[in-house]
CSV table of C-alpha atoms in Angstrom, one decimal:
chain,number,residue,atom,x,y,z
J,1,MET,CA,123.5,118.0,86.8
J,2,ARG,CA,122.0,121.8,86.6
J,3,LEU,CA,119.3,121.2,88.9
J,4,HIS,CA,117.2,124.2,87.8
J,5,ASP,CA,117.7,123.9,83.9
J,6,PRO,CA,114.0,124.0,82.3
J,7,TYR,CA,114.4,120.4,81.6
J,8,HIS,CA,114.5,118.9,85.7
J,9,MET,CA,112.3,122.0,86.6
J,10,ALA,CA,109.3,120.5,84.4
J,11,LEU,CA,110.4,116.9,85.9
J,12,SER,CA,110.8,117.9,89.7
J,13,ALA,CA,106.6,120.0,89.0
J,14,LEU,CA,105.3,117.3,87.2
J,15,ALA,CA,106.4,114.3,90.0
J,16,GLY,CA,105.2,116.2,92.2
J,17,PHE,CA,101.6,116.8,90.4
J,18,VAL,CA,101.5,113.4,90.2
J,19,GLY,CA,102.5,112.8,93.6
J,20,GLU,CA,100.3,114.9,95.2
J,21,GLY,CA,97.1,113.4,93.4
J,22,ARG,CA,96.3,116.7,91.5
J,23,PHE,CA,95.5,114.5,88.3
J,24,GLY,CA,92.7,112.3,87.9
J,25,ALA,CA,92.9,109.1,87.0
J,26,GLY,CA,93.4,108.8,83.3
J,27,MET,CA,93.3,112.6,82.8
J,28,PRO,CA,95.4,113.7,79.5
J,29,LEU,CA,98.5,115.6,80.4
J,30,VAL,CA,98.5,118.3,77.5
J,31,VAL,CA,101.7,119.9,77.4
J,32,THR,CA,101.4,123.1,75.8
J,33,THR,CA,98.7,123.8,79.2
J,34,LEU,CA,101.3,122.3,81.5
J,35,ALA,CA,104.2,124.1,80.2
J,36,ARG,CA,102.3,127.5,80.3
J,37,GLU,CA,101.4,127.1,84.2
J,38,LEU,CA,104.9,126.2,84.4
J,39,GLY,CA,105.9,129.5,83.1
J,40,LEU,CA,108.5,127.1,80.2
J,41,SER,CA,108.2,126.3,76.6
J,42,PRO,CA,107.3,123.2,75.2
J,43,THR,CA,109.9,121.4,74.6
J,44,PRO,CA,111.6,120.7,78.2
J,45,VAL,CA,107.9,119.5,79.9
J,46,ARG,CA,107.2,117.2,76.7
J,47,GLU,CA,110.6,116.0,78.1
J,48,ALA,CA,109.9,115.7,80.9
J,49,LEU,CA,106.6,113.7,80.2
J,50,ALA,CA,108.7,111.1,78.4
J,51,ARG,CA,111.0,110.2,81.4
J,52,LEU,CA,108.4,110.0,83.8
J,53,ALA,CA,106.3,107.9,81.4
J,54,GLY,CA,109.6,105.6,80.6
J,55,GLU,CA,109.5,105.5,84.5
J,56,GLY,CA,106.1,104.0,84.2
J,57,VAL,CA,104.7,107.1,87.0
J,58,ILE,CA,102.6,108.3,84.0
J,59,ASP,CA,100.7,107.0,81.3
J,60,HIS,CA,102.2,107.2,77.3
J,61,TRP,CA,100.0,106.5,74.5
J,62,PRO,CA,101.8,107.0,70.9
J,63,GLY,CA,99.1,109.3,68.8
J,64,ARG,CA,97.2,110.4,71.6
J,65,GLY,CA,99.5,112.0,73.9
J,66,TYR,CA,100.3,111.8,77.7
J,67,PHE,CA,98.0,110.2,80.6
J,68,ALA,CA,97.5,110.9,84.6
J,69,PRO,CA,98.0,106.7,85.6
J,70,GLY,CA,93.8,105.2,85.8
J,71,LEU,CA,95.4,102.4,87.8
J,72,ALA,CA,93.0,99.4,88.6
J,73,ALA,CA,92.6,97.6,91.8
J,74,SER,CA,94.4,94.7,89.7
J,75,ASP,CA,97.5,97.0,89.3
J,76,ILE,CA,97.7,98.6,92.6
J,77,VAL,CA,97.8,95.2,94.4
J,78,GLU,CA,100.6,94.5,92.2
J,79,LEU,CA,102.2,97.1,92.5
J,80,TYR,CA,102.1,96.7,96.3
J,81,ASP,CA,102.8,93.1,96.3
J,82,TYR,CA,105.8,94.3,94.2
J,83,HIS,CA,106.6,97.1,96.8
J,84,ARG,CA,107.0,94.5,99.5
J,85,ARG,CA,109.0,92.2,98.0
J,86,LEU,CA,111.5,95.1,97.1
J,87,VAL,CA,111.6,96.0,100.8
J,88,LEU,CA,111.4,92.4,102.3
J,89,TRP,CA,114.6,92.0,99.6
J,90,ALA,CA,116.5,95.4,100.9
J,91,ILE,CA,115.9,93.7,104.6
J,92,ASP,CA,117.6,90.5,104.3
J,93,ALA,CA,120.5,91.9,102.2
J,94,PRO,CA,123.4,92.5,103.9
J,95,ALA,CA,123.9,96.1,105.1
J,96,ALA,CA,126.5,98.4,103.1
J,97,ALA,CA,129.4,99.6,104.9
J,98,GLY,CA,128.7,103.2,106.1
J,99,LYS,CA,125.4,103.4,106.0
J,100,GLN,CA,123.3,106.4,107.7
J,101,ALA,CA,122.4,107.0,111.0
J,102,TRP,CA,119.1,106.3,111.7
J,103,ASP,CA,117.5,110.6,111.4
J,104,ARG,CA,113.6,110.5,112.5
J,105,GLU,CA,111.7,113.6,110.7
J,106,GLU,CA,108.1,114.3,112.4
J,107,GLY,CA,105.6,115.1,109.0
J,108,PRO,CA,102.4,113.5,107.2
J,109,LEU,CA,102.0,109.5,107.9
J,110,VAL,CA,102.1,109.1,104.1
J,111,ASP,CA,105.9,110.5,103.7
J,112,ARG,CA,106.5,109.1,107.2
J,113,ILE,CA,106.3,105.8,106.0
J,114,GLU,CA,107.7,105.7,102.8
J,115,ARG,CA,111.2,107.2,104.4
J,116,VAL,CA,111.0,103.6,106.8
J,117,PHE,CA,111.0,101.6,103.2
J,118,ALA,CA,113.4,104.1,101.3
J,119,GLY,CA,115.6,103.8,104.3
J,120,ALA,CA,115.6,100.0,103.9
J,121,ALA,CA,116.7,99.9,100.2
J,122,GLY,CA,119.4,102.9,101.2
J,123,ARG,CA,120.8,100.4,103.9
J,124,SER,CA,121.3,97.8,101.4
J,125,GLY,CA,124.0,99.7,99.5
J,126,ASN,CA,122.5,97.9,96.5
J,127,ARG,CA,121.7,100.9,93.6
J,128,VAL,CA,119.7,99.5,91.2
J,129,LEU,CA,117.5,98.1,94.2
J,130,MET,CA,117.3,101.5,95.8
J,131,ARG,CA,116.3,102.8,92.4
J,132,ALA,CA,113.6,100.2,91.8
J,133,GLN,CA,112.2,101.1,94.6
J,134,ARG,CA,112.1,104.6,94.8
J,135,LEU,CA,110.3,104.8,91.1
J,136,ALA,CA,107.7,102.1,93.1
J,137,ALA,CA,107.1,104.3,95.5
J,138,ALA,CA,106.5,107.2,93.2
J,139,CYS,CA,104.0,105.0,91.7
J,140,LEU,CA,102.6,104.6,94.7
J,141,ARG,CA,102.3,107.8,95.5
J,142,PRO,CA,98.9,108.8,94.4
J,143,VAL,CA,97.5,105.7,96.1
J,144,ARG,CA,99.0,106.6,98.3
J,145,VAL,CA,97.6,109.7,98.7
J,146,VAL,CA,93.9,108.6,98.1
J,147,GLU,CA,94.6,106.0,101.0
J,148,ALA,CA,94.9,108.9,104.0
J,149,LYS,CA,91.3,110.1,102.9
J,150,ILE,CA,89.7,106.4,101.9
J,151,ALA,CA,91.7,104.2,104.6
J,152,PRO,CA,94.8,105.7,106.6
J,153,VAL,CA,97.4,104.1,108.3
J,154,THR,CA,97.4,104.4,112.0
J,155,VAL,CA,100.3,106.5,113.8
J,156,ASP,CA,100.9,103.3,115.7
J,157,GLU,CA,101.7,101.5,112.6
J,158,VAL,CA,104.0,104.3,110.7
J,159,GLU,CA,105.2,104.3,114.4
J,160,ARG,CA,105.9,100.8,114.9
J,161,LEU,CA,107.5,100.7,111.4
J,162,GLU,CA,109.9,103.5,112.4
J,163,GLU,CA,110.7,101.8,116.1
J,164,LEU,CA,111.3,98.5,114.3
J,165,SER,CA,113.5,100.1,111.8
J,166,LYS,CA,115.4,102.9,114.2
J,167,ASN,CA,116.5,99.2,116.3
J,168,GLU,CA,117.4,97.2,112.8
J,169,GLU,CA,114.6,94.1,114.6
J,170,ALA,CA,115.2,92.4,110.5
J,171,ALA,CA,112.3,89.9,112.1
J,172,GLY,CA,110.0,92.2,113.4
J,173,LEU,CA,110.7,94.5,110.9
J,174,ARG,CA,109.7,92.3,108.3
J,175,GLU,CA,106.5,91.1,109.9
J,176,ALA,CA,105.2,94.8,110.0
J,177,ILE,CA,105.7,95.1,106.4
J,178,VAL,CA,103.7,92.0,105.3
J,179,VAL,CA,101.0,93.4,108.0
J,180,TYR,CA,101.4,97.1,106.4
J,181,HIS,CA,101.0,95.6,102.5
J,182,GLU,CA,98.5,93.2,103.1
J,183,GLY,CA,96.6,96.1,105.3
J,184,ARG,CA,96.9,98.1,102.1
J,185,MET,CA,95.5,95.6,100.0
J,186,GLU,CA,92.4,94.4,101.8
J,187,ALA,CA,91.3,98.1,101.2
J,188,ILE,CA,91.5,98.0,97.5
J,189,ALA,CA,88.2,98.2,96.4
J,190,SER,CA,87.0,101.6,98.3
J,191,ILE,CA,90.8,102.7,97.2
J,192,SER,CA,90.6,102.1,93.4
J,193,ALA,CA,87.0,103.1,93.5
J,194,ALA,CA,88.1,106.7,94.5
J,195,ILE,CA,90.4,107.0,92.1
J,196,ARG,CA,88.6,106.0,89.0
J,197,ARG,CA,86.8,109.1,89.5
J,198,SER,CA,88.5,110.6,86.7
J,199,PHE,CA,89.2,114.1,86.5
J,200,GLU,CA,88.5,115.1,90.5
J,201,SER,CA,90.5,117.1,92.8
J,202,ILE,CA,91.8,114.7,95.5
J,203,ASP,CA,90.3,117.5,98.1
J,204,GLN,CA,86.9,116.0,97.0
J,205,ILE,CA,87.6,112.7,97.4
């Protein structure tokens, strides 16, 4: 696989744009405009949008085009519930042989907490589970970017999850993951209201 061919360049860039919360909820993603910005032809951009739509990261309305996800409060609750179940399943699964050692990195809290969940899925060695968790995280990424402005997680929350994950304290980690997701779902009303501000930059929220 050539990571720097036009298709993969478009896929990486567009996934990044969605993850950064660059597009307002429901914003149309115009192929020709995006292709011009990325310095690519429309074909790889269209193919990348189709891939992201197939994975549920963006929306595709046949006959109308591609759109940034317009998540309702109920959608966000269901995403968080689904993600929680995936991560708990990963924790309960037997650890795979040759699992990677814990490698803590500093960075934004949203990145650190995503690494905890990705690490839990990775240690299971279950590729289907790892892919499902990765896609769920991709769908939640724009939500978490808004959360960082509206209802941010605390440093204490993140450090506790990191420490429990590092020490592989399954019981404590399960409880902390449930508490984390429940806390996120309690803030859904304000988060959803912010996400509904279509065409508005994340920096303006």
